[in-house]
Amino acid sequence: MVMKHYPPEFKADAVALYRSGPGATVKSVAEDLGVNTETLRNWIRAADGRRPGSHSTPRGTSPAPAAGSAEAELAAARERIREREEERDILRKADRYFGRGDALVNRFQFVADHQRRHGVKRLCTVLGIARSSFYYWRRTAPERAARRAADDKLAARIRAVHRDSDGTYGIPRITAELRDEGEWVNHKRVARVMRKIGLAGVRLRRRHRTTVPDPAAVRASDLIGRDFTAGTVNTKYVGDITYLPVSGAKPLHLATVIDLCSRRLAGWAIADHMRAELVADALAAAERTRGSLAGAVLHCDHGSRYTSGIFADACAKAGVTRSMSAVGGSADNALAESFNATLKRETLQGAKHRATARQARLGTFRWAGRYNTRRRHSRLGQRSPIAFEAALGEPSVNLPEAA
């Protein structure tokens, strides 16, 4: 085997390390420095003026100072000064490592970078870490590198999914999307990586009142009773109106008709007014999507548009039975309220309004299409409404029409 060639400075430091404390042994220092124990012994003998392999006191040398003598005390003081100077030098170098995040990992890295100069034992003592911890950190370095590489790869996929959702998807939907793509990943890991790269889904905004009841209107009974579920599609719907804010102009208004079974946006209409024709147009769009609404129940609030004669005639013509929530009870139409909040949260993404009415209309049009065909719904097992209907074997998969 070819012998290693160590510089004289390294040999001198190795000998000084051996002599640095009463607990230092040839074996421990050699292990810390990664050298052979007999090699270290030879360096110590050479420093003492002895030949390699010699165990006697070299000729022409003076015996060690007697314990308690002035010479011994002076030598000990010099050794303490040398140790303090070395400690100061170590800490000065280590200071550059401590501003990089995890303090403990930085100490380990410093020991790894300077062990040939000072030795593992000396560095760990000065930095206040256990040698066993350092050796474990060094031994597990390949596994950590592999995890970092895997996290970087996952982060790239998360960014792609988040970007494809227009920045709206949070942890649950991104997890579901990755699993559908074949990446079986835990949602906690997705959360950790998203925090690391600074991604998050959009959050709720403040509600705005659009329901204005008509005290003189004839009201229908509540046939839903806060049970926003249905066993089959095209049997139970909810309807509502929400506003679409526009900068420097009056807002647009959106009327929706949502299937309670599949959460599908079956019909919708946008206008710059809140007359009864708006909700009637949304109902007509849902009828075109389904082909027929005969026998279905449509639940809505007590707003004057839904209690109007125009809307009552439209429901009767389509064969739809009306159901109405209690006055002022937003929880009685909670599903529609939740849909409206999601729409604004994901289309505005923190903004207060759209720049123009055209942007508001086209942005809603694009989101409505994605909502039905691509956006994952937590109540549907992280599937889109149309994918859910397809899994049920429903033949009607036409996109809703907007009036």
CSV table of C-alpha atoms in Angstrom, one decimal, residues 12 53 62-63 74 119 138-139 152 163 184 190 197 236 239 246 258 261 292 312 335 367 381 400:
chain,number,residue,atom,x,y,z
A,12,ALA,CA,3.2,19.0,14.4
A,53,GLY,CA,10.3,2.4,17.7
A,62,SER,CA,17.2,16.6,29.6
A,63,PRO,CA,14.6,14.9,31.7
A,74,LEU,CA,5.9,27.8,33.0
A,119,GLY,CA,-8.8,17.1,14.8
A,138,ARG,CA,-21.1,12.3,8.5
A,139,ARG,CA,-22.2,8.7,8.1
A,152,ASP,CA,-36.0,19.4,-5.2
A,163,ARG,CA,-48.9,27.2,-11.7
A,184,TRP,CA,-47.7,8.7,-3.9
A,190,VAL,CA,-46.2,18.5,0.4
A,197,ILE,CA,-40.4,27.2,-1.6
A,236,LYS,CA,-81.4,18.7,-6.5
A,239,GLY,CA,-79.0,28.7,-7.0
A,246,VAL,CA,-64.9,45.9,-11.5
A,258,ILE,CA,-75.2,24.0,-9.0
A,261,CYS,CA,-74.8,15.5,-6.3
A,292,SER,CA,-84.2,18.4,-19.0
A,312,ALA,CA,-91.6,31.3,-10.9
A,335,LEU,CA,-73.1,25.4,-0.5
A,367,TRP,CA,-62.7,29.6,-14.2
A,381,GLY,CA,-62.7,12.5,-3.5
A,400,PRO,CA,-72.7,24.5,-19.0
